[in-house]
Amino acid sequence: MIDKTLQILQRVYGSDFPDLGDLVYLLSLDDEGSKRQLYRFADDVRRKYCGDGILLRGIVEFSSYCRNTCRYCGLQKNNTTLQRYRLTAQQVLDAVDKIYGAGIRTVVLQSGEDEQMDPQWLADIVAQIRKRYNSEMAVTLSAGEWDRAVYKLWKDAGADRYLLKIETSDSDFYAKFHPGMSFENRVRCLVDLAELGYQVGSGSLVGLAGQTMEILAKDIQFFKKHNFDMLGIGLFIPHGQTDLKDSRRGDLETTIKMLAVTRIVMKDTHLPATTATGSISEYDHRIDAMAAGGNVIMPNFTPDDYKELYEIYPNKRCVKEKNFDPVKPIVAMAEKLGRYVELSRGDSLKCRNIR
Ligand code: SAH
């Protein structure tokens, strides 16, 4: 008789739409043997669908201004102690040059929801990157919720991809952490982005107080329904200047299980080991995420003078170091895992929206 965990792993892997009870069962595994079984299964699915390459995306955090009020995030507008910055177009382009020089072929331009930012300003930056590198360099944006017309402007300027995490797919739970924001609008953004031809990344935040395994299981069903090209599974880290400062940090194991189950359900979706996972201790736990289904890492190329100020959560990995080479530790990690760093654009493995 095959054991129950293996049976459920195979059923989830083989089904077109995963059963909620099966997902909850896998997310709730807590003996070491079964967890190892889950991680190994996810690692096999990753190898089969994505290969052994670890894809890199160089991230530039170009503005820390934000009009939003996400309760967990240090950039939220109610945090009046944070020194805000916005890079100049030249600073962004210089950072992109560094990314290109490091051999990386995807740039991610990320920011808070900066309402003072002129969408045309960002469109011009995208167009300049496109002009300078043709289609050698993929451009990903992650600047929050905007009108469809703005997303179209950026797409027409040459953007390839967009990252916007749903954070949680449960609308009531979403409302608790996003006062004054709209779950429906966030979903609208994700739908618009896909319709406009972006490769779309979403994902969720693991470890918010009151989040149940069932809520996380529903997130995975939401991922499947929208067939995202990339999914970031982050771990919540309390920020001292937010009203969640006394909340417990997200649990690492739950985060890794969430990533592993997402891999088994989504198969070829790109799954990064998020920086938050690597920021909870001296030991870089991104390696655990890479061993349980992850295939992407996003090294930080925000200029030294600013990277510490993009404080979504405290103690972000490596933001204090100057002239730090963010690729070096990833090469070492790849070696440890018996894998390699892949310097390609790393487009979506789903057939839609590939240039
Ligand atoms: N304004 C953009 C970018 C947000 S920052 C947007 O809305 O998409 C990128 C991600 O950081 C968020 O999607 C969120 O999941 C994560 N994040 C925010 N606060 C965090 C915290 N305290 N701990 C861990 N991750 C956090």
Tab-separated table of C-alpha atoms and ligand atoms in Angstrom:
chain	number	residue	atom	x	y	z
A	1	MET	CA	0.000	0.000	0.000
A	2	ILE	CA	1.379	3.408	-0.857
A	3	ASP	CA	1.314	5.803	2.034
A	4	LYS	CA	-1.279	8.529	2.290
A	5	THR	CA	1.076	11.475	1.739
A	6	LEU	CA	2.435	10.031	-1.490
A	7	GLN	CA	-1.084	9.269	-2.662
A	8	ILE	CA	-2.175	12.866	-2.074
A	9	LEU	CA	0.991	14.272	-3.646
A	10	GLN	CA	0.275	12.252	-6.772
A	11	ARG	CA	-3.379	13.256	-6.824
A	12	VAL	CA	-2.573	16.972	-6.498
A	13	TYR	CA	0.128	16.657	-9.160
A	14	GLY	CA	-2.179	14.834	-11.548
A	15	SER	CA	-5.308	16.941	-11.190
A	16	ASP	CA	-6.387	19.915	-13.322
A	17	PHE	CA	-7.680	21.754	-10.302
A	18	PRO	CA	-6.467	20.790	-6.824
A	19	ASP	CA	-8.900	19.803	-4.105
A	20	LEU	CA	-8.937	22.169	-1.120
A	21	GLY	CA	-8.755	19.324	1.427
A	22	ASP	CA	-5.729	17.819	-0.327
A	23	LEU	CA	-3.925	21.179	-0.304
A	24	VAL	CA	-4.687	21.703	3.397
A	25	TYR	CA	-3.420	18.182	4.117
A	26	LEU	CA	-0.084	18.877	2.397
A	27	LEU	CA	0.330	22.331	3.947
A	28	SER	CA	-0.312	20.839	7.388
A	29	LEU	CA	2.288	18.046	7.189
A	30	ASP	CA	4.452	18.267	10.253
A	31	ASP	CA	6.539	15.150	10.704
A	32	GLU	CA	10.030	15.384	9.281
A	33	GLY	CA	9.688	12.367	6.986
A	34	SER	CA	6.533	13.630	5.255
A	35	LYS	CA	7.908	17.147	4.901
A	36	ARG	CA	11.031	15.776	3.266
A	37	GLN	CA	8.823	13.713	0.969
A	38	LEU	CA	6.918	16.878	-0.032
A	39	TYR	CA	10.094	18.874	-0.694
A	40	ARG	CA	11.634	16.075	-2.746
A	41	PHE	CA	8.476	15.711	-4.812
A	42	ALA	CA	8.422	19.484	-5.489
A	43	ASP	CA	12.123	19.412	-6.360
A	44	ASP	CA	11.467	16.632	-8.896
A	45	VAL	CA	8.618	18.620	-10.480
A	46	ARG	CA	10.894	21.683	-10.648
A	47	ARG	CA	13.651	19.683	-12.345
A	48	LYS	CA	11.242	18.148	-14.849
A	49	TYR	CA	9.515	21.395	-15.876
A	50	CYS	CA	12.148	24.088	-15.277
A	51	GLY	CA	15.508	22.318	-15.353
A	52	ASP	CA	18.474	22.983	-13.087
A	53	GLY	CA	19.121	26.622	-14.025
A	54	ILE	CA	18.642	29.271	-11.364
A	55	LEU	CA	17.240	32.326	-13.127
A	56	LEU	CA	18.316	35.788	-12.019
A	57	ARG	CA	16.348	39.025	-12.068
A	58	GLY	CA	18.196	42.186	-11.039
A	59	ILE	CA	15.935	44.405	-8.974
A	60	VAL	CA	16.105	48.201	-8.776
A	61	GLU	CA	13.882	49.778	-6.134
A	62	PHE	CA	13.335	53.159	-7.742
A	63	SER	CA	10.950	54.868	-5.308
A	64	SER	CA	9.905	54.337	-1.701
A	65	TYR	CA	7.010	56.803	-1.788
A	66	CYS	CA	3.672	55.082	-1.314
A	67	ARG	CA	0.041	56.210	-1.155
A	68	ASN	CA	-1.089	52.883	0.291
A	69	THR	CA	-1.697	51.595	3.773
A	70	CYS	CA	-0.816	47.864	3.707
A	71	ARG	CA	-0.505	47.270	7.455
A	72	TYR	CA	2.494	44.930	7.270
A	73	CYS	CA	4.632	47.111	5.000
A	74	GLY	CA	7.241	49.612	6.183
A	75	LEU	CA	6.687	51.765	3.083
A	76	GLN	CA	3.016	52.441	3.881
A	77	LYS	CA	2.223	56.134	3.955
A	78	ASN	CA	1.481	56.153	7.714
A	79	ASN	CA	5.144	55.441	8.435
A	80	THR	CA	6.256	59.039	8.799
A	81	THR	CA	9.701	58.144	10.182
A	82	LEU	CA	10.967	56.683	6.908
A	83	GLN	CA	13.208	58.877	4.768
A	84	ARG	CA	11.679	58.648	1.287
A	85	TYR	CA	13.567	58.714	-2.019
A	86	ARG	CA	12.942	58.544	-5.723
A	87	LEU	CA	15.841	57.754	-8.073
A	88	THR	CA	16.474	59.877	-11.146
A	89	ALA	CA	16.031	58.298	-14.572
A	90	GLN	CA	19.807	58.351	-14.948
A	91	GLN	CA	20.293	56.492	-11.650
A	92	VAL	CA	17.831	53.833	-12.790
A	93	LEU	CA	19.563	53.459	-16.158
A	94	ASP	CA	22.986	53.230	-14.490
A	95	ALA	CA	21.691	50.437	-12.264
A	96	VAL	CA	20.309	48.646	-15.330
A	97	ASP	CA	23.763	48.929	-16.915
A	98	LYS	CA	25.250	47.217	-13.865
A	99	ILE	CA	22.683	44.447	-14.150
A	100	TYR	CA	23.542	43.983	-17.810
A	101	GLY	CA	27.234	44.031	-16.945
A	102	ALA	CA	26.682	41.227	-14.440
A	103	GLY	CA	25.293	39.145	-17.297
A	104	ILE	CA	21.710	39.292	-16.051
A	105	ARG	CA	19.016	39.664	-18.691
A	106	THR	CA	15.966	40.683	-16.657
A	107	VAL	CA	15.556	43.931	-14.782
A	108	VAL	CA	12.762	44.416	-12.255
A	109	LEU	CA	11.855	48.036	-11.560
A	110	GLN	CA	10.001	48.117	-8.242
A	111	SER	CA	8.496	50.895	-6.137
A	112	GLY	CA	5.827	51.812	-3.660
A	113	GLU	CA	2.642	53.207	-5.158
A	114	ASP	CA	4.204	56.578	-5.836
A	115	GLU	CA	1.367	58.916	-6.762
A	116	GLN	CA	3.743	61.750	-7.618
A	117	MET	CA	5.375	59.587	-10.258
A	118	ASP	CA	4.364	60.518	-13.783
A	119	PRO	CA	3.561	57.259	-15.629
A	120	GLN	CA	5.146	58.771	-18.732
A	121	TRP	CA	8.440	59.151	-16.830
A	122	LEU	CA	8.503	55.383	-16.210
A	123	ALA	CA	7.386	54.692	-19.800
A	124	ASP	CA	10.363	56.724	-21.041
A	125	ILE	CA	12.751	54.702	-18.867
A	126	VAL	CA	11.293	51.455	-20.208
A	127	ALA	CA	11.637	52.745	-23.777
A	128	GLN	CA	15.262	53.720	-23.179
A	129	ILE	CA	16.095	50.285	-21.784
A	130	ARG	CA	14.373	48.717	-24.769
A	131	LYS	CA	16.306	50.946	-27.172
A	132	ARG	CA	19.638	50.293	-25.512
A	133	TYR	CA	19.408	46.508	-25.267
A	134	ASN	CA	16.701	45.634	-27.839
A	135	SER	CA	15.038	42.463	-26.679
A	136	GLU	CA	18.196	41.145	-25.029
A	137	MET	CA	16.943	42.481	-21.709
A	138	ALA	CA	13.505	41.689	-20.294
A	139	VAL	CA	11.815	44.511	-18.412
A	140	THR	CA	9.594	43.705	-15.443
A	141	LEU	CA	7.664	46.379	-13.585
A	142	SER	CA	6.320	46.169	-10.042
A	143	ALA	CA	4.812	49.526	-9.152
A	144	GLY	CA	1.458	48.583	-7.676
A	145	GLU	CA	-2.105	49.279	-8.780
A	146	TRP	CA	-2.720	51.586	-11.757
A	147	ASP	CA	-5.407	52.105	-14.384
A	148	ARG	CA	-5.493	49.841	-17.373
A	149	ALA	CA	-4.475	52.806	-19.572
A	150	VAL	CA	-1.267	53.234	-17.557
A	151	TYR	CA	-0.458	49.537	-17.791
A	152	LYS	CA	-1.036	49.834	-21.548
A	153	LEU	CA	1.273	52.853	-21.775
A	154	TRP	CA	4.062	50.872	-20.085
A	155	LYS	CA	3.400	47.768	-22.187
A	156	ASP	CA	3.523	49.813	-25.397
A	157	ALA	CA	6.800	51.347	-24.211
A	158	GLY	CA	8.267	47.832	-24.140
A	159	ALA	CA	7.636	46.304	-20.713
A	160	ASP	CA	7.430	42.508	-20.782
A	161	ARG	CA	6.261	41.527	-17.322
A	162	TYR	CA	4.530	42.841	-14.213
A	163	LEU	CA	4.644	41.680	-10.603
A	164	LEU	CA	1.691	42.354	-8.316
A	165	LYS	CA	1.102	39.989	-5.425
A	166	ILE	CA	-2.471	39.417	-4.411
A	167	GLU	CA	-0.968	38.998	-0.889
A	168	THR	CA	-4.009	36.922	0.102
A	169	SER	CA	-6.843	35.636	-2.070
A	170	ASP	CA	-9.415	35.731	0.739
A	171	SER	CA	-11.247	39.035	0.325
A	172	ASP	CA	-12.303	39.332	4.002
A	173	PHE	CA	-8.794	38.543	5.184
A	174	TYR	CA	-7.415	40.971	2.588
A	175	ALA	CA	-9.641	43.745	3.980
A	176	LYS	CA	-8.138	43.289	7.468
A	177	PHE	CA	-4.647	44.136	6.251
A	178	HIS	CA	-5.426	46.715	3.577
A	179	PRO	CA	-7.591	49.482	5.054
A	180	GLY	CA	-9.024	51.750	2.388
A	181	MET	CA	-7.926	49.444	-0.417
A	182	SER	CA	-9.980	47.199	-2.662
A	183	PHE	CA	-9.476	43.489	-3.238
A	184	GLU	CA	-11.579	43.723	-6.387
A	185	ASN	CA	-9.312	46.404	-7.811
A	186	ARG	CA	-6.213	44.301	-7.178
A	187	VAL	CA	-7.776	41.379	-9.042
A	188	ARG	CA	-8.860	43.786	-11.796
A	189	CYS	CA	-5.226	44.860	-12.178
A	190	LEU	CA	-4.061	41.249	-12.510
A	191	VAL	CA	-6.695	40.540	-15.159
A	192	ASP	CA	-5.903	43.741	-17.095
A	193	LEU	CA	-2.184	42.954	-17.065
A	194	ALA	CA	-2.732	39.464	-18.484
A	195	GLU	CA	-5.132	40.786	-21.143
A	196	LEU	CA	-2.607	43.421	-22.180
A	197	GLY	CA	-0.075	40.676	-22.857
A	198	TYR	CA	2.207	40.987	-19.854
A	199	GLN	CA	3.747	37.906	-18.316
A	200	VAL	CA	2.178	38.235	-14.893
A	201	GLY	CA	3.646	37.483	-11.495
A	202	SER	CA	1.590	37.368	-8.336
A	203	GLY	CA	1.926	35.598	-5.010
A	204	SER	CA	1.142	35.820	-1.328
A	205	LEU	CA	2.490	36.774	2.017
A	206	VAL	CA	2.730	33.913	4.500
A	207	GLY	CA	2.364	34.306	8.249
A	208	LEU	CA	-0.085	37.173	8.734
A	209	ALA	CA	-1.920	36.784	12.066
A	210	GLY	CA	-5.103	34.755	11.650
A	211	GLN	CA	-4.104	33.201	8.325
A	212	THR	CA	-5.229	29.581	8.277
A	213	MET	CA	-3.991	26.657	6.174
A	214	GLU	CA	-7.337	26.848	4.415
A	215	ILE	CA	-6.711	30.465	3.402
A	216	LEU	CA	-3.280	29.476	2.054
A	217	ALA	CA	-4.822	26.518	0.211
A	218	LYS	CA	-7.276	28.909	-1.413
A	219	ASP	CA	-4.349	31.098	-2.495
A	220	ILE	CA	-2.984	28.110	-4.416
A	221	GLN	CA	-6.372	27.564	-6.061
A	222	PHE	CA	-6.375	31.265	-6.974
A	223	PHE	CA	-2.902	30.861	-8.531
A	224	LYS	CA	-4.155	27.923	-10.558
A	225	LYS	CA	-7.270	29.736	-11.715
A	226	HIS	CA	-5.207	32.657	-13.052
A	227	ASN	CA	-2.347	30.495	-14.333
A	228	PHE	CA	0.297	33.053	-13.335
A	229	ASP	CA	3.694	33.052	-15.022
A	230	MET	CA	5.538	33.740	-11.776
A	231	LEU	CA	4.626	33.526	-8.086
A	232	GLY	CA	6.479	35.008	-5.137
A	233	ILE	CA	5.763	33.329	-1.828
A	234	GLY	CA	6.959	35.751	0.831
A	235	LEU	CA	7.375	35.368	4.541
A	236	PHE	CA	5.954	38.118	6.756
A	237	ILE	CA	8.524	39.997	8.843
A	238	PRO	CA	7.121	42.525	11.349
A	239	HIS	CA	8.267	46.104	10.848
A	240	GLY	CA	8.820	48.249	13.965
A	241	GLN	CA	7.108	51.346	12.552
A	242	THR	CA	3.833	49.597	11.690
A	243	ASP	CA	0.947	48.595	13.931
A	244	LEU	CA	1.853	44.925	13.291
A	245	LYS	CA	5.195	45.463	15.041
A	246	ASP	CA	4.309	43.036	17.847
A	247	SER	CA	2.928	40.359	15.507
A	248	ARG	CA	4.789	37.085	15.189
A	249	ARG	CA	7.052	36.616	12.210
A	250	GLY	CA	5.808	34.246	9.495
A	251	ASP	CA	6.858	30.640	9.951
A	252	LEU	CA	9.689	29.520	7.671
A	253	GLU	CA	8.471	25.933	7.339
A	254	THR	CA	4.950	26.981	6.377
A	255	THR	CA	6.468	29.277	3.748
A	256	ILE	CA	8.614	26.496	2.288
A	257	LYS	CA	5.664	24.082	2.305
A	258	MET	CA	3.546	26.706	0.552
A	259	LEU	CA	6.221	27.085	-2.115
A	260	ALA	CA	6.571	23.315	-2.544
A	261	VAL	CA	2.826	22.728	-2.920
A	262	THR	CA	2.594	25.679	-5.318
A	263	ARG	CA	5.326	24.081	-7.453
A	264	ILE	CA	3.478	20.757	-7.583
A	265	VAL	CA	0.216	22.455	-8.605
A	266	MET	CA	1.652	25.069	-10.995
A	267	LYS	CA	4.427	22.925	-12.531
A	268	ASP	CA	6.259	25.355	-14.861
A	269	THR	CA	5.527	28.686	-13.139
A	270	HIS	CA	8.657	30.569	-12.110
A	271	LEU	CA	9.004	30.563	-8.307
A	272	PRO	CA	11.547	32.862	-6.689
A	273	ALA	CA	13.120	32.297	-3.318
A	274	THR	CA	12.064	35.639	-1.872
A	275	THR	CA	14.515	38.001	-0.201
A	276	ALA	CA	12.389	37.905	2.972
A	277	THR	CA	13.116	34.167	3.235
A	278	GLY	CA	16.804	35.050	3.142
A	279	SER	CA	16.533	37.847	5.693
A	280	ILE	CA	15.428	36.141	8.908
A	281	SER	CA	18.844	34.927	10.024
A	282	GLU	CA	22.541	34.990	9.216
A	283	TYR	CA	22.014	31.650	7.452
A	284	ASP	CA	20.439	32.291	4.055
A	285	HIS	CA	17.243	30.250	4.000
A	286	ARG	CA	16.689	31.008	0.322
A	287	ILE	CA	18.617	27.770	-0.236
A	288	ASP	CA	15.779	25.844	1.460
A	289	ALA	CA	13.287	27.469	-0.903
A	290	MET	CA	15.487	26.584	-3.878
A	291	ALA	CA	15.611	22.962	-2.723
A	292	ALA	CA	11.819	22.720	-2.421
A	293	GLY	CA	10.668	23.971	-5.818
A	294	GLY	CA	12.239	27.426	-6.256
A	295	ASN	CA	14.035	28.341	-9.499
A	296	VAL	CA	14.506	32.136	-9.415
A	297	ILE	CA	16.462	34.622	-7.287
A	298	MET	CA	16.257	38.408	-7.473
A	299	PRO	CA	19.606	40.018	-6.551
A	300	ASN	CA	19.343	43.634	-5.442
A	301	PHE	CA	20.920	46.340	-7.638
A	302	THR	CA	19.412	49.393	-5.932
A	303	PRO	CA	22.264	51.927	-5.522
A	304	ASP	CA	24.105	51.662	-2.174
A	305	ASP	CA	22.912	55.040	-0.905
A	306	TYR	CA	19.271	54.043	-1.212
A	307	LYS	CA	18.883	50.318	-0.701
A	308	GLU	CA	18.691	50.599	3.072
A	309	LEU	CA	15.860	53.117	2.715
A	310	TYR	CA	13.610	50.725	0.798
A	311	GLU	CA	12.601	49.246	4.104
A	312	ILE	CA	9.589	47.015	3.433
A	313	TYR	CA	10.702	44.999	6.484
A	314	PRO	CA	13.747	45.343	8.750
A	315	ASN	CA	17.156	43.660	8.362
A	316	LYS	CA	16.840	42.984	4.662
A	317	ARG	CA	19.687	40.803	3.538
A	318	CYS	CA	22.865	42.625	2.476
A	319	VAL	CA	21.460	46.171	2.357
A	320	LYS	CA	24.133	47.473	4.711
A	321	GLU	CA	27.081	46.280	2.642
A	322	LYS	CA	28.674	48.671	0.153
A	323	ASN	CA	29.976	47.517	-3.237
A	324	PHE	CA	28.446	44.139	-2.520
A	325	ASP	CA	28.275	41.663	-5.381
A	326	PRO	CA	24.760	40.215	-5.046
A	327	VAL	CA	25.397	37.463	-7.587
A	328	LYS	CA	28.344	35.825	-5.813
A	329	PRO	CA	26.349	34.180	-2.995
A	330	ILE	CA	23.887	32.847	-5.568
A	331	VAL	CA	26.670	31.175	-7.541
A	332	ALA	CA	27.846	29.546	-4.293
A	333	MET	CA	24.286	28.480	-3.515
A	334	ALA	CA	23.858	26.946	-6.966
A	335	GLU	CA	27.059	24.954	-6.497
A	336	LYS	CA	25.890	23.655	-3.144
A	337	LEU	CA	22.645	22.505	-4.743
A	338	GLY	CA	24.381	20.890	-7.733
A	339	ARG	CA	22.704	23.431	-10.011
A	340	TYR	CA	23.888	26.419	-12.036
A	341	VAL	CA	23.136	30.094	-12.516
A	342	GLU	CA	21.372	30.606	-15.835
A	343	LEU	CA	22.011	33.955	-17.501
A	344	SER	CA	19.043	34.127	-19.867
A	345	ARG	CA	15.945	36.363	-19.981
A	346	GLY	CA	14.081	33.523	-18.331
A	347	ASP	CA	10.746	34.206	-19.990
A	348	SER	CA	7.593	32.472	-18.894
A	349	LEU	CA	7.581	28.748	-19.597
A	350	LYS	CA	3.878	28.938	-20.394
A	351	CYS	CA	3.378	29.470	-24.088
A	352	ARG	CA	1.339	32.666	-23.796
A	353	ASN	CA	2.904	36.115	-24.038
A	354	ILE	CA	6.395	35.160	-25.066
A	355	ARG	CA	7.954	37.610	-27.460
B	1	SAH	N1	3.965	48.534	-4.319
B	1	SAH	C1	4.264	47.314	-5.027
B	1	SAH	C2	5.485	46.630	-4.462
B	1	SAH	C3	5.289	46.186	-3.051
B	1	SAH	S1	6.693	45.706	-2.150
B	1	SAH	C4	3.046	46.420	-4.968
B	1	SAH	O1	2.058	46.775	-4.359
B	1	SAH	O2	3.085	45.382	-5.600
B	1	SAH	C5	6.859	44.021	-2.645
B	1	SAH	C6	6.321	42.978	-1.714
B	1	SAH	O3	6.870	43.101	-0.416
B	1	SAH	C7	4.844	43.017	-1.434
B	1	SAH	O4	4.113	42.444	-2.468
B	1	SAH	C8	4.702	42.260	-0.121
B	1	SAH	O5	4.298	40.916	-0.341
B	1	SAH	C9	6.114	42.275	0.449
B	1	SAH	N2	6.125	42.799	1.829
B	1	SAH	C10	5.637	43.971	2.255
B	1	SAH	N3	5.787	44.091	3.593
B	1	SAH	C11	6.387	42.965	4.017
B	1	SAH	C12	6.798	42.484	5.307
B	1	SAH	N4	6.619	43.197	6.399
B	1	SAH	N5	7.380	41.269	5.358
B	1	SAH	C13	7.585	40.552	4.241
B	1	SAH	N6	7.217	40.940	3.012
B	1	SAH	C14	6.610	42.139	2.900
